[in-house]
Short mmCIF file of C-alpha atoms in Angstrom, two decimals:
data_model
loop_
_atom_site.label_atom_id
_atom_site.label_comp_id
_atom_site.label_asym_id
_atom_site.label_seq_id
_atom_site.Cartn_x
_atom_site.Cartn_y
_atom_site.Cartn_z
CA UNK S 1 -7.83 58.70 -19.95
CA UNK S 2 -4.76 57.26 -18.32
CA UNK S 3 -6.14 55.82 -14.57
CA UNK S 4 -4.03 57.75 -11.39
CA UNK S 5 -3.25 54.26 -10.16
CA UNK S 6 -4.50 50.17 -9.79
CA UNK S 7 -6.32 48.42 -7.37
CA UNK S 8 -2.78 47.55 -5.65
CA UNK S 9 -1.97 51.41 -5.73
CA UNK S 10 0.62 51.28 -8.10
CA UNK S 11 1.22 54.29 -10.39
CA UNK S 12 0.43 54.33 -14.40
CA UNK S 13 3.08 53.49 -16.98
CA UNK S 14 4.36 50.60 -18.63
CA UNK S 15 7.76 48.65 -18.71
CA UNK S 16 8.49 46.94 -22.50
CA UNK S 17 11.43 44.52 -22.12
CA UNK S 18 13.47 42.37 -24.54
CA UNK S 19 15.51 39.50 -22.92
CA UNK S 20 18.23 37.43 -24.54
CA UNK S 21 19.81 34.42 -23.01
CA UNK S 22 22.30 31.50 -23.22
CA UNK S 23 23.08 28.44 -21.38
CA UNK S 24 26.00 25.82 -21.24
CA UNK S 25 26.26 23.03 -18.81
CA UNK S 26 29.09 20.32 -18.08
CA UNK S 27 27.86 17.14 -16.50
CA UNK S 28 30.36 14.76 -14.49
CA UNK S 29 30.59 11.27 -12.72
CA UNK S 30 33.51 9.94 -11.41
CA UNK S 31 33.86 6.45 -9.03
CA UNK S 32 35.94 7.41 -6.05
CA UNK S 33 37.21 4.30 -4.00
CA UNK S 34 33.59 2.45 -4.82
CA UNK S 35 31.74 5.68 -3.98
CA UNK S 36 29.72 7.70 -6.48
CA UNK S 37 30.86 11.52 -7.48
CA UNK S 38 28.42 13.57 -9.68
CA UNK S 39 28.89 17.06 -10.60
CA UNK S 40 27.65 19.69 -13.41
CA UNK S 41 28.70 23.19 -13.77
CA UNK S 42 27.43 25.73 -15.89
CA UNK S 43 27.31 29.34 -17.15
CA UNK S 44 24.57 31.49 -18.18
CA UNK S 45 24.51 35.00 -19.44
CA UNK S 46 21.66 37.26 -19.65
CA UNK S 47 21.10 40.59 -21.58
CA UNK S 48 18.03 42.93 -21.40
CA UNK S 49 16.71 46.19 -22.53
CA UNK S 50 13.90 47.84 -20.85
CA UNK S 51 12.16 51.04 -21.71
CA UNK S 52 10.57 52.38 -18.52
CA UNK S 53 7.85 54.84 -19.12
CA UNK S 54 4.47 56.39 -17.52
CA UNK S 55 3.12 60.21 -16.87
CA UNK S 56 3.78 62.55 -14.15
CA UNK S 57 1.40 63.15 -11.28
CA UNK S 58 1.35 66.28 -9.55
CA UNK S 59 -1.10 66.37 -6.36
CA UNK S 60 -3.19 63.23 -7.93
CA UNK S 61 -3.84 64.39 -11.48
CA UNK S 62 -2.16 63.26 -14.74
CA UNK S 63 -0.71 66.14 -16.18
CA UNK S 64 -0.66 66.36 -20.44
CA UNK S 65 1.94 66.42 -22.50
CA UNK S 66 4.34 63.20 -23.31
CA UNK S 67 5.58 60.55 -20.62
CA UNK S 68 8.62 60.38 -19.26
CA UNK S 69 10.94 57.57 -21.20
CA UNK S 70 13.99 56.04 -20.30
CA UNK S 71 16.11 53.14 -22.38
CA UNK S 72 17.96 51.08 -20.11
CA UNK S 73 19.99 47.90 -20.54
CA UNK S 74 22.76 45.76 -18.42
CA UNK S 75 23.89 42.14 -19.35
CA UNK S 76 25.41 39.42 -16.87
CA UNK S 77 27.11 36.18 -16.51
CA UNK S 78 25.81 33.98 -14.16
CA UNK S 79 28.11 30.99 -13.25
CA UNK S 80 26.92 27.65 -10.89
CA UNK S 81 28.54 24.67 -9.84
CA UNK S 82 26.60 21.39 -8.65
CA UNK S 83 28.49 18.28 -6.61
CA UNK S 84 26.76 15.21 -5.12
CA UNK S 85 28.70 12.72 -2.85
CA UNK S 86 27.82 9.38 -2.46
CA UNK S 87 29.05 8.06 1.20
CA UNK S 88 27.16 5.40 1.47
CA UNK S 89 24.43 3.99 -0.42
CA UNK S 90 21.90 6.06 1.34
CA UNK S 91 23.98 9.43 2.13
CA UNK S 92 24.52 12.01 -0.25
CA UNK S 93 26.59 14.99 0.64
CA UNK S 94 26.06 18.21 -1.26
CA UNK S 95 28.15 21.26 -2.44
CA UNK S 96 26.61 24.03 -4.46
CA UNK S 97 27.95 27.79 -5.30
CA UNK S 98 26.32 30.12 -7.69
CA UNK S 99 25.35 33.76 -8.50
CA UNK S 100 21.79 34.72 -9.19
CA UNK S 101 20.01 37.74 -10.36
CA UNK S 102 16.77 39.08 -9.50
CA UNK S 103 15.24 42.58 -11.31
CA UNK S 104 14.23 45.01 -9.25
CA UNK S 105 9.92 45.89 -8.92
CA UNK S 106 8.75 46.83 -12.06
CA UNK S 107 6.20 49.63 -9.80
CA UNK S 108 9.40 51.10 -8.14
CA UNK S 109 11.12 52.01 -11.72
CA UNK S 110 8.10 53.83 -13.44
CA UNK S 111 9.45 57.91 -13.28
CA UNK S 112 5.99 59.03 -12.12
CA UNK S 113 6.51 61.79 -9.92
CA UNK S 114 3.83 62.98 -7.05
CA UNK S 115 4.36 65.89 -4.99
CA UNK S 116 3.68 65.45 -1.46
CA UNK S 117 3.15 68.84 0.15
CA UNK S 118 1.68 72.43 -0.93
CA UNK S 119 4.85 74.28 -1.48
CA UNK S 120 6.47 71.89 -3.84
CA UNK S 121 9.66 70.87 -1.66
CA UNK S 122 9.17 67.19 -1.48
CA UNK S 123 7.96 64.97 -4.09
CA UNK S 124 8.19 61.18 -4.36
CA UNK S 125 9.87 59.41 -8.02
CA UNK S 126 10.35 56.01 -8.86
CA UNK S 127 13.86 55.07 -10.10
CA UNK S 128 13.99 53.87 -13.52
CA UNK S 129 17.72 53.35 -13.45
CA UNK S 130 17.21 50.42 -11.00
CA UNK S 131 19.61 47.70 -11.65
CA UNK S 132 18.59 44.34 -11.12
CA UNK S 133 20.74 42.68 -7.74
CA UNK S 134 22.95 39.84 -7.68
CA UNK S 135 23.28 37.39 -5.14
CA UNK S 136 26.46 35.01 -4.52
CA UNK S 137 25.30 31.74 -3.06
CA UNK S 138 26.85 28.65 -1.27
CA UNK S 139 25.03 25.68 0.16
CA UNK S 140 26.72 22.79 1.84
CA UNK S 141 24.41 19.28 2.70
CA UNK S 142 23.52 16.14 3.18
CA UNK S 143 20.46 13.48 2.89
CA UNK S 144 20.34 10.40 4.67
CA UNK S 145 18.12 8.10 3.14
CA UNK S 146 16.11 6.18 5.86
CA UNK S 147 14.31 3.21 3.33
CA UNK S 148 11.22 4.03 4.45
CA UNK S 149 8.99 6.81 2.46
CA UNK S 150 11.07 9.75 3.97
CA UNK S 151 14.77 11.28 4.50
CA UNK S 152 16.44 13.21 6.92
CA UNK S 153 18.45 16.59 5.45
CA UNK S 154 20.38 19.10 6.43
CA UNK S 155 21.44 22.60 4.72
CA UNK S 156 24.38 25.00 5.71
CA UNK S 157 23.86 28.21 3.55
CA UNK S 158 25.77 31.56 2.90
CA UNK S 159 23.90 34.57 0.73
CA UNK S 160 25.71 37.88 -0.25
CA UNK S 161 23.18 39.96 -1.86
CA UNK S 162 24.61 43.55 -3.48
CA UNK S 163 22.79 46.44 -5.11
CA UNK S 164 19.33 45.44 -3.06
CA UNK S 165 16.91 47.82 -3.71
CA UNK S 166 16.16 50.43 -0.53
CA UNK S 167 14.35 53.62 -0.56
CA UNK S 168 16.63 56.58 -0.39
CA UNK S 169 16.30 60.51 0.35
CA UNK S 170 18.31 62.78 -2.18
CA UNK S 171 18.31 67.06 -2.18
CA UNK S 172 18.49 67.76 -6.04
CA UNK S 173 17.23 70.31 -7.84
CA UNK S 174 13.87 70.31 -9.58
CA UNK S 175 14.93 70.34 -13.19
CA UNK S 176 16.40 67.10 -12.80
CA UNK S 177 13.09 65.66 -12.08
CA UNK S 178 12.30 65.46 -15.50
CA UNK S 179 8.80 67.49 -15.62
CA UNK S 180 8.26 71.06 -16.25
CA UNK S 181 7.55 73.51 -13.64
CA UNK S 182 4.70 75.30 -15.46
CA UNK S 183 2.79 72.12 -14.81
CA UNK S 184 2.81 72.09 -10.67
CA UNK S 185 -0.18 74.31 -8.62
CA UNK S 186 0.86 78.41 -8.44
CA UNK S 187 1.05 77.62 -4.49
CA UNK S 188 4.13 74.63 -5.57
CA UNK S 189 5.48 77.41 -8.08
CA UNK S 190 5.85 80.22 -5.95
CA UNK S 191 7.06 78.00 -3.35
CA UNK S 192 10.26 76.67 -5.74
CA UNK S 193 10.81 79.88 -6.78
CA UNK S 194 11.51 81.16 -3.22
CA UNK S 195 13.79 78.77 -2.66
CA UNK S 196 15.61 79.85 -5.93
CA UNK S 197 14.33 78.69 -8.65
CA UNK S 198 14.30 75.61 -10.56
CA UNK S 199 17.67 75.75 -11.19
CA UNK S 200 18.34 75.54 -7.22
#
């Protein structure tokens, strides 16, 4: 039997992923009028393909028949840039700018659908077309070294996150949602077909 959700109240299904990666890296020092500049930059790219399945659930039971599936895959290249200024022996001034990625939650992509009310018009989905969002970063600081067993720092920062995960409302018809209609209550049923069908 396939359980109607975990401990956490997350929804059945399963998420199989394959990840491929690369790396490359430049490391610099250069002396600048008796004062110390480091740097590295680097570039990393990223492809994955994730198959996103799990049942549906109408009004807390796992209906039979086969999951819903969905292949999915996006690549990216992730640049950064490092640099570390030496202004006196004991103050370093930093520079940083890079572009990160972060995958969306793994419980907000599984397609399980659950209807919310008796005449079928609103049901709740998880997205498995969820791309992962980036964020562009820049950081701008400084340590000043005191001798002793501590330091003193400061950080400017700037983050620009795109395609952040919200939750959304959308009117579509119910044979998009993936699940067949034969399979809701006869109360849900009628109440599609009086609005026109699945189709509508």
């Amino acid at each position: 039997p396939i359980g109607q959700g975990a401990a956490t109240g997350s929804s059945s299904g399963g998420v199989h992923e394959k990840s491929w990666g690369g790396y490359v890296e430049f490391n610099a020092e250069q002396d600048i009028l008796g004062h110390t500049l480091k740097a590295n930059a680097g570039v990393r790219y990223v492809k994955t393909i994730q198959t996103i399945s799990g049942p549906y659930i109408l009004a807390g039971i796992t209906q039979p028949g086969p999951w819903q599936n969905l292949i999915t895959d996006y690549d990216k290249v992730l640049p950064s840039a490092n640099l570390a200024f030496n202004v006196r022996d004991n103050v370093v001034v930093r520079f940083a700018a890079s572009k990160t990625l972060t995958r969306p939650d793994p419980s907000q992509m599984l397609p399980a659908t659950t209807f919310t009310d008796p005449s079928g018009q609103t049901a709740n989905q998880g997205n498995p077309n969820l791309a992962p969002y980036l964020s562009k970063n820049l950081d701008l600081g400084g340590e000043w070294y005191t001798g002793a067993e501590g330091y003193l720092g400061i950080d400017l920062f700037q983050k620009k996150i795109n395609g952040f995960t919200v939750l959304g409302v959308n009117t579509v018809p119910f044979n998009s949602l993936g699940i067949p209609l034969n399979t809701l209550t006869p109360t849900q049923q009628i109440g599609i077909n009086g609005r026109g069908g699945a189709d509508a």
